Short mmCIF file of C-alpha atoms in Angstrom, two decimals:
data_model
loop_
_atom_site.label_atom_id
_atom_site.label_comp_id
_atom_site.label_asym_id
_atom_site.label_seq_id
_atom_site.Cartn_x
_atom_site.Cartn_y
_atom_site.Cartn_z
CA MET A 12 -65.13 -7.68 -35.07
CA LYS A 13 -63.37 -5.54 -32.44
CA ARG A 14 -63.22 -8.53 -30.07
CA PHE A 15 -61.72 -10.61 -32.90
CA PHE A 16 -58.85 -8.15 -33.40
CA ILE A 17 -58.20 -8.01 -29.63
CA VAL A 18 -57.95 -11.81 -29.43
CA LEU A 19 -55.77 -11.86 -32.55
CA GLY A 20 -53.51 -9.26 -31.00
CA MET A 21 -53.17 -11.27 -27.79
CA LEU A 22 -52.29 -14.39 -29.76
CA ALA A 23 -49.68 -12.46 -31.68
CA LEU A 24 -48.23 -11.14 -28.43
CA MET A 25 -48.10 -14.65 -26.92
CA LEU A 26 -46.43 -15.96 -30.04
CA SER A 27 -43.93 -13.12 -29.92
CA LEU A 28 -43.10 -13.77 -26.25
CA SER A 29 -42.78 -17.46 -27.00
CA LEU A 30 -40.25 -16.75 -29.76
CA VAL A 31 -38.33 -14.45 -27.46
CA ASN A 32 -38.12 -17.16 -24.80
CA VAL A 33 -36.88 -19.66 -27.33
CA SER A 34 -34.21 -17.29 -28.63
CA ALA A 35 -33.17 -16.03 -25.15
CA LYS A 36 -30.67 -18.82 -24.58
CA GLU A 37 -28.99 -18.77 -21.19
CA VAL A 38 -25.39 -17.60 -21.29
CA THR A 39 -23.04 -19.58 -19.05
CA ILE A 40 -19.92 -17.99 -17.54
CA GLN A 41 -17.09 -20.06 -16.10
CA PHE A 42 -15.37 -18.54 -13.05
CA TRP A 43 -12.23 -20.18 -11.68
CA HIS A 44 -11.01 -18.96 -8.30
CA ALA A 45 -8.56 -19.88 -5.55
CA MET A 46 -10.68 -19.31 -2.47
CA GLY A 47 -10.89 -22.35 -0.20
CA GLY A 48 -12.65 -23.09 3.10
CA HIS A 49 -14.86 -20.35 4.50
CA ASN A 50 -13.98 -17.88 1.74
CA MET A 51 -15.11 -20.38 -0.89
CA GLU A 52 -18.52 -20.44 0.78
CA VAL A 53 -18.66 -16.65 0.58
CA VAL A 54 -17.74 -16.72 -3.11
CA ASN A 55 -20.40 -19.36 -3.79
CA SER A 56 -22.96 -17.27 -1.91
CA LEU A 57 -22.20 -14.25 -4.09
CA VAL A 58 -22.46 -16.32 -7.26
CA ASP A 59 -25.79 -17.76 -6.11
CA GLN A 60 -27.14 -14.26 -5.47
CA PHE A 61 -26.05 -13.13 -8.92
CA ASN A 62 -27.61 -16.13 -10.64
CA LYS A 63 -30.92 -15.61 -8.83
CA THR A 64 -31.11 -11.96 -9.81
CA HIS A 65 -29.86 -12.28 -13.39
CA PRO A 66 -32.04 -14.64 -15.44
CA GLY A 67 -30.36 -15.38 -18.73
CA ILE A 68 -26.87 -15.52 -17.20
CA LYS A 69 -25.50 -18.44 -15.24
CA VAL A 70 -22.15 -18.16 -13.50
CA GLU A 71 -20.49 -21.47 -12.66
CA ALA A 72 -17.87 -21.01 -9.95
CA GLN A 73 -15.11 -23.55 -9.46
CA MET A 74 -12.35 -23.62 -6.88
CA ALA A 75 -9.37 -24.48 -9.11
CA GLY A 76 -6.61 -24.77 -6.49
CA THR A 77 -3.95 -22.24 -5.57
CA TYR A 78 -3.32 -19.07 -7.55
CA ASP A 79 -0.51 -20.89 -9.35
CA ASP A 80 -2.89 -23.75 -10.12
CA VAL A 81 -5.47 -21.36 -11.55
CA LEU A 82 -2.85 -19.77 -13.79
CA SER A 83 -1.38 -23.04 -15.06
CA LYS A 84 -4.81 -24.61 -15.61
CA THR A 85 -5.95 -21.53 -17.49
CA GLN A 86 -2.90 -21.61 -19.76
CA ALA A 87 -3.65 -25.27 -20.54
CA ALA A 88 -7.31 -24.49 -21.14
CA VAL A 89 -6.45 -21.67 -23.54
CA ARG A 90 -4.56 -24.15 -25.70
CA THR A 91 -7.66 -26.36 -25.93
CA LYS A 92 -9.99 -23.36 -26.36
CA THR A 93 -11.80 -24.19 -23.11
CA ALA A 94 -10.55 -21.29 -21.01
CA PRO A 95 -12.88 -19.97 -18.30
CA HIS A 96 -14.22 -16.46 -18.73
CA VAL A 97 -13.07 -15.15 -15.35
CA ILE A 98 -9.99 -16.19 -13.38
CA GLN A 99 -8.69 -15.05 -10.03
CA ILE A 100 -4.94 -14.41 -10.10
CA PHE A 101 -2.69 -13.11 -7.31
CA GLU A 102 -1.22 -9.65 -7.58
CA ILE A 103 2.29 -10.83 -8.46
CA GLY A 104 0.90 -12.45 -11.61
CA THR A 105 -0.05 -9.05 -13.06
CA ARG A 106 2.88 -8.67 -15.48
CA VAL A 107 2.56 -12.27 -16.68
CA MET A 108 -1.17 -11.88 -17.30
CA ILE A 109 -0.70 -8.69 -19.30
CA ASP A 110 2.08 -10.29 -21.34
CA SER A 111 0.19 -13.56 -21.83
CA GLY A 112 -1.95 -12.31 -24.70
CA ILE A 113 -4.92 -14.30 -23.41
CA ILE A 114 -6.75 -11.53 -21.55
CA ILE A 115 -8.83 -8.52 -22.39
CA PRO A 116 -8.32 -5.62 -19.95
CA VAL A 117 -11.49 -5.09 -17.92
CA GLU A 118 -11.47 -1.43 -18.90
CA ASP A 119 -11.64 -2.48 -22.57
CA LEU A 120 -14.32 -5.04 -21.72
CA GLY A 121 -16.53 -2.42 -20.10
CA LYS A 122 -15.92 0.43 -22.52
CA LYS A 123 -15.44 -1.29 -25.89
CA VAL A 124 -17.31 -4.61 -25.66
CA ALA A 125 -20.17 -3.85 -23.27
CA ARG A 126 -20.18 -0.14 -24.24
CA ASP A 127 -21.16 0.67 -20.69
CA ARG A 128 -21.19 4.48 -20.44
CA SER A 129 -22.56 4.60 -16.91
CA PHE A 130 -19.84 2.72 -15.07
CA ASN A 131 -17.73 4.85 -12.73
CA TRP A 132 -14.07 3.95 -13.29
CA ASN A 133 -13.02 6.09 -10.33
CA LYS A 134 -15.06 4.14 -7.81
CA TRP A 135 -12.12 2.20 -6.37
CA ILE A 136 -9.93 3.02 -3.40
CA LYS A 137 -6.91 4.56 -5.08
CA PRO A 138 -4.13 2.35 -3.58
CA VAL A 139 -6.06 -0.74 -4.67
CA ALA A 140 -6.72 0.34 -8.26
CA ASN A 141 -3.19 1.72 -8.64
CA TYR A 142 -1.68 -1.73 -8.36
CA TYR A 143 -3.68 -3.12 -11.30
CA ARG A 144 -3.55 0.01 -13.44
CA MET A 145 -0.80 -0.46 -16.02
CA ASP A 146 -0.22 1.36 -19.29
CA GLY A 147 -2.95 3.82 -18.39
CA LYS A 148 -5.79 1.36 -17.97
CA LEU A 149 -7.25 -1.01 -15.42
CA ASN A 150 -6.35 -4.51 -16.55
CA SER A 151 -8.21 -6.59 -13.99
CA MET A 152 -11.04 -6.06 -11.55
CA PRO A 153 -9.84 -5.62 -7.95
CA PHE A 154 -11.41 -8.35 -5.83
CA ASN A 155 -9.74 -9.68 -2.67
CA SER A 156 -7.29 -7.04 -1.50
CA SER A 157 -5.28 -7.13 1.70
CA THR A 158 -2.23 -5.65 3.40
CA PRO A 159 -0.04 -6.88 6.26
CA LEU A 160 -0.58 -5.81 9.86
CA LEU A 161 1.18 -6.29 13.16
CA TYR A 162 -1.05 -8.60 15.18
CA TYR A 163 -0.55 -8.89 18.93
CA ASN A 164 -2.10 -10.59 21.92
CA LYS A 165 -3.41 -7.84 24.21
CA THR A 166 -3.81 -10.24 27.11
CA PHE A 167 -0.14 -11.22 26.96
CA PHE A 168 0.78 -7.52 26.84
CA LYS A 169 -1.05 -6.96 30.13
CA GLN A 170 0.63 -10.00 31.70
CA ALA A 171 4.04 -8.63 30.65
CA GLY A 172 3.31 -5.18 32.09
CA LEU A 173 2.93 -3.59 28.64
CA ASP A 174 0.14 -1.18 27.72
CA PRO A 175 -2.12 -3.13 25.33
CA ASN A 176 -3.13 0.13 23.68
CA GLN A 177 0.46 1.14 22.95
CA PRO A 178 1.82 -1.42 20.46
CA PRO A 179 5.40 -1.15 19.18
CA GLN A 180 5.95 1.45 16.49
CA THR A 181 9.66 1.07 15.73
CA PHE A 182 12.04 -1.83 15.13
CA GLU A 183 13.66 -0.92 18.44
CA ASP A 184 10.29 -1.10 20.22
CA LEU A 185 9.50 -4.43 18.58
CA LYS A 186 12.72 -5.95 19.88
CA LYS A 187 12.18 -4.62 23.43
CA TYR A 188 8.55 -5.72 23.53
CA ALA A 189 9.47 -9.20 22.30
CA GLU A 190 12.02 -9.51 25.10
CA LYS A 191 9.36 -8.68 27.71
CA LEU A 192 6.77 -10.96 26.15
CA THR A 193 9.06 -13.99 25.93
CA VAL A 194 8.49 -16.49 28.75
CA ARG A 195 11.00 -19.16 29.79
CA ASP A 196 10.62 -22.07 32.22
CA ALA A 197 12.90 -22.84 35.16
CA GLN A 198 15.37 -24.56 32.81
CA GLY A 199 15.51 -21.54 30.52
CA ALA A 200 13.53 -23.14 27.71
CA VAL A 201 11.19 -20.76 25.88
CA THR A 202 7.52 -21.52 26.53
CA ARG A 203 6.24 -18.42 24.78
CA TYR A 204 8.01 -16.34 22.14
CA GLY A 205 7.62 -12.60 21.91
CA MET A 206 7.07 -12.87 18.19
CA THR A 207 6.94 -15.25 15.24
CA LEU A 208 7.07 -14.70 11.51
CA ALA A 209 6.75 -16.91 8.47
CA ILE A 210 9.52 -16.89 5.89
CA TYR A 211 7.31 -15.46 3.19
CA GLY A 212 8.67 -13.10 0.53
CA TRP A 213 5.59 -10.89 0.72
CA PHE A 214 6.74 -9.62 4.13
CA ALA A 215 10.15 -8.69 2.74
CA GLU A 216 8.46 -6.72 -0.05
CA GLN A 217 6.12 -4.96 2.35
CA MET A 218 8.86 -4.05 4.82
CA SER A 219 10.77 -2.46 1.92
CA TYR A 220 7.75 -0.50 0.68
CA ASN A 221 6.98 0.57 4.25
CA GLN A 222 10.41 2.25 4.31
CA ASP A 223 9.61 3.86 0.95
CA ALA A 224 12.18 1.72 -0.87
CA LEU A 225 11.83 0.33 -4.39
CA TYR A 226 12.13 -3.42 -4.85
CA VAL A 227 13.32 -3.31 -8.49
CA ASN A 228 14.44 -0.55 -10.84
CA ASN A 229 12.42 1.37 -13.42
CA ASN A 230 10.24 2.60 -10.58
CA ASN A 231 9.28 -0.87 -9.46
CA GLY A 232 8.65 -1.88 -13.06
CA ARG A 233 6.01 0.81 -13.48
CA THR A 234 7.81 2.92 -16.08
CA GLY A 235 9.55 0.10 -17.93
CA ARG A 236 10.31 -3.55 -17.49
CA PRO A 237 12.59 -3.95 -14.47
CA THR A 238 16.14 -5.01 -15.24
CA LYS A 239 17.78 -4.85 -11.82
CA ALA A 240 16.88 -5.87 -8.28
CA LEU A 241 17.08 -3.13 -5.66
CA PHE A 242 15.89 -5.10 -2.63
CA ASN A 243 19.48 -5.58 -1.42
CA GLY A 244 19.53 -1.94 -0.26
CA PRO A 245 19.47 -0.58 3.30
CA ALA A 246 15.72 -1.05 3.92
CA LEU A 247 15.58 -4.83 3.67
CA VAL A 248 19.04 -5.21 5.24
CA ARG A 249 17.76 -3.37 8.32
CA PHE A 250 14.71 -5.60 8.57
CA LEU A 251 16.60 -8.89 8.12
CA ASP A 252 19.23 -7.81 10.63
CA LEU A 253 16.43 -7.23 13.16
CA TRP A 254 14.81 -10.57 12.30
CA LYS A 255 18.13 -12.43 12.68
CA ALA A 256 18.95 -10.70 15.97
CA MET A 257 15.58 -11.61 17.50
CA VAL A 258 15.83 -15.24 16.39
CA ASP A 259 19.35 -15.50 17.82
CA GLN A 260 18.16 -13.89 21.04
CA GLY A 261 15.39 -16.48 21.38
CA THR A 262 12.58 -13.92 21.37
CA MET A 263 11.41 -14.66 17.80
CA LEU A 264 10.19 -18.10 16.76
CA ASN A 265 11.51 -19.02 13.33
CA ALA A 266 8.35 -20.61 11.95
CA GLY A 267 9.97 -21.56 8.65
CA ALA A 268 8.43 -21.36 5.19
CA GLY A 269 4.70 -21.09 4.63
CA THR A 270 2.30 -19.08 6.75
CA ALA A 271 0.42 -21.88 8.51
CA PRO A 272 3.01 -22.74 11.22
CA ALA A 273 3.38 -19.09 12.29
CA GLN A 274 -0.39 -18.62 12.34
CA GLN A 275 -0.79 -21.70 14.51
CA ALA A 276 1.92 -20.48 16.91
CA PHE A 277 0.08 -17.19 17.34
CA LEU A 278 -3.35 -18.77 17.69
CA SER A 279 -2.15 -21.32 20.23
CA GLY A 280 -0.47 -18.66 22.39
CA ARG A 281 3.06 -19.88 21.66
CA ALA A 282 3.90 -16.44 20.22
CA ALA A 283 2.61 -13.02 21.27
CA MET A 284 3.07 -11.01 18.05
CA MET A 285 3.33 -11.61 14.32
CA PHE A 286 2.91 -9.98 10.92
CA GLU A 287 0.09 -11.34 8.80
CA SER A 288 -2.44 -10.39 6.15
CA THR A 289 -5.49 -8.32 7.04
CA ALA A 290 -7.47 -11.25 5.70
CA GLN A 291 -6.72 -13.00 9.01
CA VAL A 292 -8.50 -10.44 11.23
CA ASN A 293 -11.66 -12.49 11.61
CA ASN A 294 -9.77 -15.76 12.06
CA PHE A 295 -7.42 -14.31 14.67
CA GLU A 296 -10.17 -12.54 16.62
CA ASN A 297 -12.12 -15.76 16.95
CA GLY A 298 -9.03 -17.88 17.50
CA LEU A 299 -7.63 -15.81 20.38
CA LYS A 300 -11.02 -15.80 22.09
CA LYS A 301 -10.77 -19.59 22.30
CA ILE A 302 -7.62 -19.29 24.43
CA GLY A 303 -9.07 -16.44 26.52
CA SER A 304 -7.10 -13.68 24.81
CA GLU A 305 -7.95 -10.44 23.05
CA LEU A 306 -6.55 -9.44 19.67
CA GLY A 307 -4.80 -6.15 18.97
CA THR A 308 -3.58 -4.77 15.64
CA ALA A 309 -1.11 -2.06 14.67
CA TYR A 310 0.73 -0.61 11.70
CA LEU A 311 3.93 -2.30 10.58
CA PRO A 312 6.82 -0.86 12.61
CA LEU A 313 9.66 1.20 11.13
CA PRO A 314 13.31 1.70 12.05
CA LYS A 315 13.66 4.74 14.26
CA GLY A 316 14.22 7.87 12.17
CA VAL A 317 12.98 6.35 8.89
CA LYS A 318 9.94 8.00 7.32
CA ARG A 319 6.99 5.80 6.47
CA GLY A 320 6.28 4.96 2.85
CA GLY A 321 3.41 2.64 3.44
CA VAL A 322 2.03 -0.77 2.65
CA CYS A 323 1.07 -2.01 -0.78
CA ILE A 324 -2.02 -4.08 -1.42
CA GLY A 325 -1.73 -7.81 -1.88
CA GLY A 326 -4.36 -10.41 -2.62
CA ALA A 327 -5.78 -11.00 -6.07
CA SER A 328 -7.95 -9.62 -8.84
CA LEU A 329 -10.29 -10.97 -11.50
CA TRP A 330 -9.05 -11.30 -15.09
CA VAL A 331 -11.09 -11.96 -18.21
CA THR A 332 -9.91 -14.21 -21.02
CA LYS A 333 -10.66 -12.73 -24.41
CA ASP A 334 -11.54 -15.45 -26.91
CA HIS A 335 -15.27 -15.82 -26.22
CA PRO A 336 -18.38 -14.83 -28.18
CA GLU A 337 -19.48 -11.24 -27.64
CA GLU A 338 -22.66 -12.18 -25.75
CA GLU A 339 -20.58 -14.17 -23.26
CA LEU A 340 -18.14 -11.29 -22.78
CA LYS A 341 -21.05 -8.93 -22.20
CA ALA A 342 -22.50 -11.33 -19.62
CA THR A 343 -19.06 -11.51 -18.00
CA TRP A 344 -19.05 -7.74 -17.70
CA GLU A 345 -22.46 -7.82 -16.02
CA PHE A 346 -21.11 -10.24 -13.42
CA LEU A 347 -17.95 -8.24 -12.73
CA LYS A 348 -19.87 -4.97 -12.56
CA TRP A 349 -22.34 -6.51 -10.12
CA LEU A 350 -19.49 -7.59 -7.85
CA THR A 351 -18.38 -3.94 -7.53
CA LEU A 352 -21.76 -2.76 -6.21
CA THR A 353 -21.74 -1.52 -2.64
CA GLU A 354 -23.93 -4.29 -1.23
CA GLN A 355 -21.70 -7.06 -2.59
CA GLN A 356 -18.51 -5.27 -1.55
CA VAL A 357 -19.71 -4.83 2.04
CA TYR A 358 -20.86 -8.45 2.18
CA TRP A 359 -17.46 -9.63 0.94
CA PHE A 360 -15.57 -7.40 3.37
CA GLU A 361 -17.60 -8.25 6.47
CA ASN A 362 -17.49 -11.98 5.80
CA THR A 363 -13.85 -12.42 4.78
CA GLY A 364 -11.71 -9.58 6.15
CA TYR A 365 -10.49 -8.61 2.67
CA PHE A 366 -10.88 -4.90 1.90
CA PRO A 367 -13.91 -3.63 0.10
CA THR A 368 -12.32 -2.19 -3.00
CA THR A 369 -14.71 0.72 -3.62
CA LEU A 370 -15.10 4.07 -1.87
CA SER A 371 -18.87 3.67 -1.52
CA ALA A 372 -18.44 0.38 0.34
CA VAL A 373 -16.06 2.00 2.81
CA GLU A 374 -18.58 4.79 3.45
CA ALA A 375 -21.35 2.23 3.89
CA ALA A 376 -19.27 0.32 6.44
CA LYS A 377 -18.66 3.56 8.36
CA LYS A 378 -22.39 4.32 8.53
CA THR A 379 -23.14 0.93 10.05
CA ARG A 380 -20.57 1.58 12.81
CA PHE A 381 -18.77 -1.53 11.62
CA PHE A 382 -15.33 0.02 12.12
CA THR A 383 -16.26 1.30 15.59
CA GLU A 384 -17.39 -2.14 16.64
CA HIS A 385 -14.47 -3.87 14.87
CA PRO A 386 -11.45 -1.60 15.41
CA ASN A 387 -9.00 -4.16 14.06
CA TYR A 388 -10.53 -3.73 10.60
CA ALA A 389 -10.18 0.04 11.00
CA THR A 390 -6.43 -0.36 11.65
CA ALA A 391 -6.04 -2.04 8.28
CA PHE A 392 -7.84 0.73 6.43
CA GLN A 393 -6.07 3.55 8.22
CA GLN A 394 -2.68 2.03 7.47
CA LEU A 395 -3.54 1.70 3.78
CA LEU A 396 -4.97 5.21 3.48
CA ILE A 397 -1.93 6.93 5.03
CA ALA A 398 0.44 5.25 2.56
CA LYS A 399 2.31 7.64 0.28
CA ASN A 400 1.19 7.69 -3.32
CA ASP A 401 4.44 6.82 -5.06
CA TYR A 402 6.09 4.01 -7.00
CA ALA A 403 7.31 2.23 -3.86
CA THR A 404 3.87 1.84 -2.32
CA GLN A 405 2.29 1.14 -5.71
CA GLY A 406 4.22 -2.11 -5.52
CA ALA A 407 6.54 -3.94 -7.89
CA VAL A 408 5.48 -5.68 -11.08
CA MET A 409 7.71 -8.08 -12.96
CA GLY A 410 7.37 -11.18 -15.05
CA SER A 411 9.31 -13.55 -12.83
CA PHE A 412 7.76 -12.41 -9.57
CA ALA A 413 6.95 -15.84 -8.13
CA ALA A 414 10.52 -17.03 -8.70
CA VAL A 415 11.89 -13.75 -7.35
CA ARG A 416 9.84 -14.15 -4.19
CA LYS A 417 11.18 -17.68 -3.71
CA THR A 418 14.75 -16.46 -4.24
CA VAL A 419 14.34 -13.86 -1.49
CA GLU A 420 12.82 -16.46 0.82
CA ASP A 421 15.89 -18.65 0.25
CA ALA A 422 18.08 -15.68 1.15
CA VAL A 423 16.14 -15.14 4.39
CA GLU A 424 16.70 -18.78 5.33
CA GLU A 425 20.43 -18.39 4.66
CA VAL A 426 20.52 -15.37 6.96
CA LEU A 427 18.52 -16.93 9.79
CA SER A 428 20.54 -20.15 9.67
CA GLY A 429 23.80 -18.20 9.77
CA LYS A 430 25.05 -19.46 6.42
CA LYS A 431 25.51 -15.93 5.09
CA THR A 432 25.47 -12.38 6.37
CA THR A 433 22.40 -10.35 5.49
CA LYS A 434 24.19 -8.23 2.90
CA LYS A 435 25.88 -11.24 1.27
CA ALA A 436 22.64 -13.23 1.08
CA LEU A 437 20.68 -10.33 -0.43
CA ASP A 438 23.46 -9.42 -2.88
CA ASP A 439 23.60 -13.03 -4.10
CA ALA A 440 19.82 -13.14 -4.40
CA ALA A 441 19.81 -9.85 -6.31
CA ALA A 442 22.35 -11.22 -8.80
CA LYS A 443 20.12 -14.25 -9.42
CA VAL A 444 17.08 -12.04 -9.85
CA ASP A 445 18.90 -9.82 -12.36
CA LYS A 446 19.42 -12.90 -14.53
CA MET A 447 15.76 -13.93 -14.15
CA LEU A 448 14.62 -10.50 -15.22
CA ALA A 449 16.92 -10.53 -18.24
CA GLU A 450 15.68 -13.95 -19.33
CA TYR A 451 12.04 -12.95 -18.98
CA ASN A 452 12.50 -9.60 -20.68
CA SER A 453 14.27 -11.24 -23.63
CA LEU A 454 10.97 -12.92 -24.49
CA TYR A 455 9.38 -9.56 -25.20
CA GLN A 456 12.07 -7.68 -27.13
#
């Protein structure tokens, strides 16, 4: 009789497990991102690791084009109720995403939907989290964060009689170094420029923040919607005047719009210095090796006598769309939370050059001597960590940011081509931006 009850119990247990398996339907999460090339492979690797270690949840990653593409495709998908659960949006889309009404802040997802009491909301590097923290809460999960650096070719420095361990620190230094690094042939034609720079609005923003200057009013849009552009002040005027003078002098290659031409000029040895994202450290280190050169990195220079504000993070973060069943939102939280773990953060950082976004990942990288062996990554961190904690370095947020950035880029082109003076070009651009801000803000009154 005892054996009978044991067998009966085992059958009941098997039946119970069978029912559980039937009811435990796999939850699928759609993840749209904008990482192409090598970085897409890293993203796919992370997703594969998550799927292998989380039975019951399947994340389907899809490269959906540029950040703008991801945003526009998501808006279209929301209308047809087919929106992905997670989308990667660049930092300048923050205000639009919050205003869109289609997202649930990640802090609400973790606390209210998943009811996760164990998650540490102070785990992030402060300058990174500060950008995405609006209205007292974290709206999106920091993911691929970066800042600009001064990159330079150490080998060219040595050839020009410059100390490769003493990069330029001021605008005045930058101009003098570029003069020495510029090489001309017997006919006077430039064969190597001292510097190059893409006409990319992000650099204008960063050079303003670095001088502790606000880009728009209402504390960069942090204490109220911005209504007036401030980028036409002394900080950006000083930088564009320097840029224009170096181009006119023939020591700075005007690489035009888009970052690819300037990157190629630096990698091919046609230019000795440039500003670029920290995400290019790995690419530039490997690229300069191919031409027999060594890479150096330094903080962004400042005008002499101007105190440093600091750089603001760029890159992108992960947003969650809200209209999904609760079990799918909970699974989404599990995926996002997993991405913040130290092991994943270090893997992401070491394979892409983007910052790890958590404090524990930075400590882990220090213990492995990664920064000692890769000092160019250390430069990026040190520059970020010395930034002042104020509204300027927190970075601007505004609803028309992409159009504002393009307007400033147009102004830069007008200055470099000699069509307008720096002050005139920036004043005209500021007037246009004021109208853009008013139009956008009118939608939310």
